[in-house]
Amino acid sequence: MEKSQGLDPNMRDKVIYSSPNFDPKVFLSWVHKDTSAADLDAGALTLKTDLKGRTQQKKQLVKENFDCFVSCKTTIDDNESKLRQIEEDPEGAGWHS
């Protein structure tokens, strides 16, 4: 059974981390009320290390695929330009009624 089940709906909304009303202080005080400070510190360090690793992975992904990103951006810009031309002059863009 999930720990947030016994809470009133307003409080439950604050402890569910995917909620727009998530409150980290309420989450820690309710969900981790029996967790030691040392365990919380270790968890925080693990999260920071994980975040650093993910950031490095994203940087490497962009670096390895930079030419693809540039190509996609160029294609999007070309399509946007063509759509703008069609909106401004539907007759000249090949659209006939």
Coordinates of C-alpha atoms in Angstrom, one line a residue:
M1 CA 0.0 0.0 0.0
E2 CA 1.3 3.4 -0.9
K3 CA 2.2 5.7 2.0
S4 CA 0.2 8.6 0.5
Q5 CA -3.1 6.6 0.6
G6 CA -4.0 7.6 4.2
L7 CA -3.6 11.3 3.6
D8 CA -6.4 13.8 2.8
P9 CA -6.4 14.7 -0.9
N10 CA -4.8 18.2 -0.3
M11 CA -1.9 16.6 1.6
R12 CA -1.6 13.7 -0.8
D13 CA -1.1 16.1 -3.7
K14 CA 1.9 17.6 -1.9
V15 CA 3.7 14.3 -1.4
I16 CA 3.3 12.8 -4.9
Y17 CA 6.4 14.0 -6.7
S18 CA 4.7 14.1 -10.1
S19 CA 2.0 16.6 -8.8
P20 CA 2.3 20.3 -9.7
N21 CA 1.6 21.0 -6.0
F22 CA 4.5 18.8 -4.8
D23 CA 6.1 20.2 -1.7
P24 CA 9.6 18.7 -0.9
K25 CA 9.4 19.6 2.8
V26 CA 6.0 18.0 3.2
F27 CA 7.3 14.9 1.3
L28 CA 10.4 14.6 3.5
S29 CA 8.4 15.1 6.7
W30 CA 5.7 12.5 5.8
V31 CA 7.3 9.9 3.5
H32 CA 10.7 10.0 5.2
K33 CA 9.7 10.7 8.8
D34 CA 11.5 7.6 10.0
T35 CA 14.6 8.0 7.8
S36 CA 17.8 9.0 9.5
A37 CA 19.6 12.2 8.7
A38 CA 22.6 10.1 7.5
D39 CA 20.5 8.1 5.1
L40 CA 18.9 11.4 3.8
D41 CA 22.4 12.8 3.3
A42 CA 23.5 9.7 1.5
G43 CA 20.4 9.8 -0.7
A44 CA 21.0 13.4 -1.6
L45 CA 24.6 12.6 -2.6
T46 CA 23.4 9.8 -4.8
L47 CA 20.9 12.0 -6.5
K48 CA 23.6 14.7 -7.1
T49 CA 26.0 12.2 -8.5
D50 CA 23.2 10.7 -10.7
L51 CA 22.3 14.2 -12.0
K52 CA 25.9 15.0 -12.8
G53 CA 26.2 11.7 -14.8
R54 CA 23.0 12.4 -16.7
T55 CA 24.1 15.9 -17.5
Q56 CA 27.4 14.6 -18.9
Q57 CA 25.4 12.0 -21.0
K58 CA 23.2 14.7 -22.5
K59 CA 26.3 16.8 -23.4
Q60 CA 27.9 13.8 -25.0
L61 CA 24.7 13.0 -26.9
V62 CA 24.5 16.5 -28.3
K63 CA 28.2 16.6 -29.1
E64 CA 28.0 13.2 -31.0
N65 CA 24.8 14.3 -32.9
F66 CA 25.4 18.0 -33.4
D67 CA 25.3 17.7 -37.2
C68 CA 21.9 16.0 -36.9
F69 CA 20.6 18.8 -34.7
V70 CA 21.8 21.4 -37.2
S71 CA 20.2 19.5 -40.1
C72 CA 16.9 19.2 -38.3
K73 CA 16.9 22.9 -37.4
T74 CA 17.6 23.8 -41.1
T75 CA 14.7 21.6 -42.3
I76 CA 12.4 23.1 -39.7
D77 CA 13.4 26.7 -40.7
D78 CA 12.9 25.8 -44.5
N79 CA 9.4 24.3 -43.8
E80 CA 8.4 27.3 -41.7
S81 CA 9.5 29.7 -44.5
K82 CA 7.5 27.7 -47.1
L83 CA 4.4 27.7 -44.9
R84 CA 4.8 31.4 -44.4
Q85 CA 4.9 31.9 -48.2
I86 CA 1.8 29.7 -48.7
E87 CA -0.1 31.8 -46.1
E88 CA 1.0 35.1 -47.7
D89 CA 0.3 34.0 -51.3
P90 CA -1.8 30.8 -51.6
E91 CA -2.2 31.3 -55.4
G92 CA 1.5 31.6 -56.0
A93 CA 2.3 28.6 -53.8
G94 CA 0.6 26.1 -56.1
W95 CA -2.7 26.0 -54.2
H96 CA -5.7 26.2 -56.5
S97 CA -9.3 26.0 -55.6

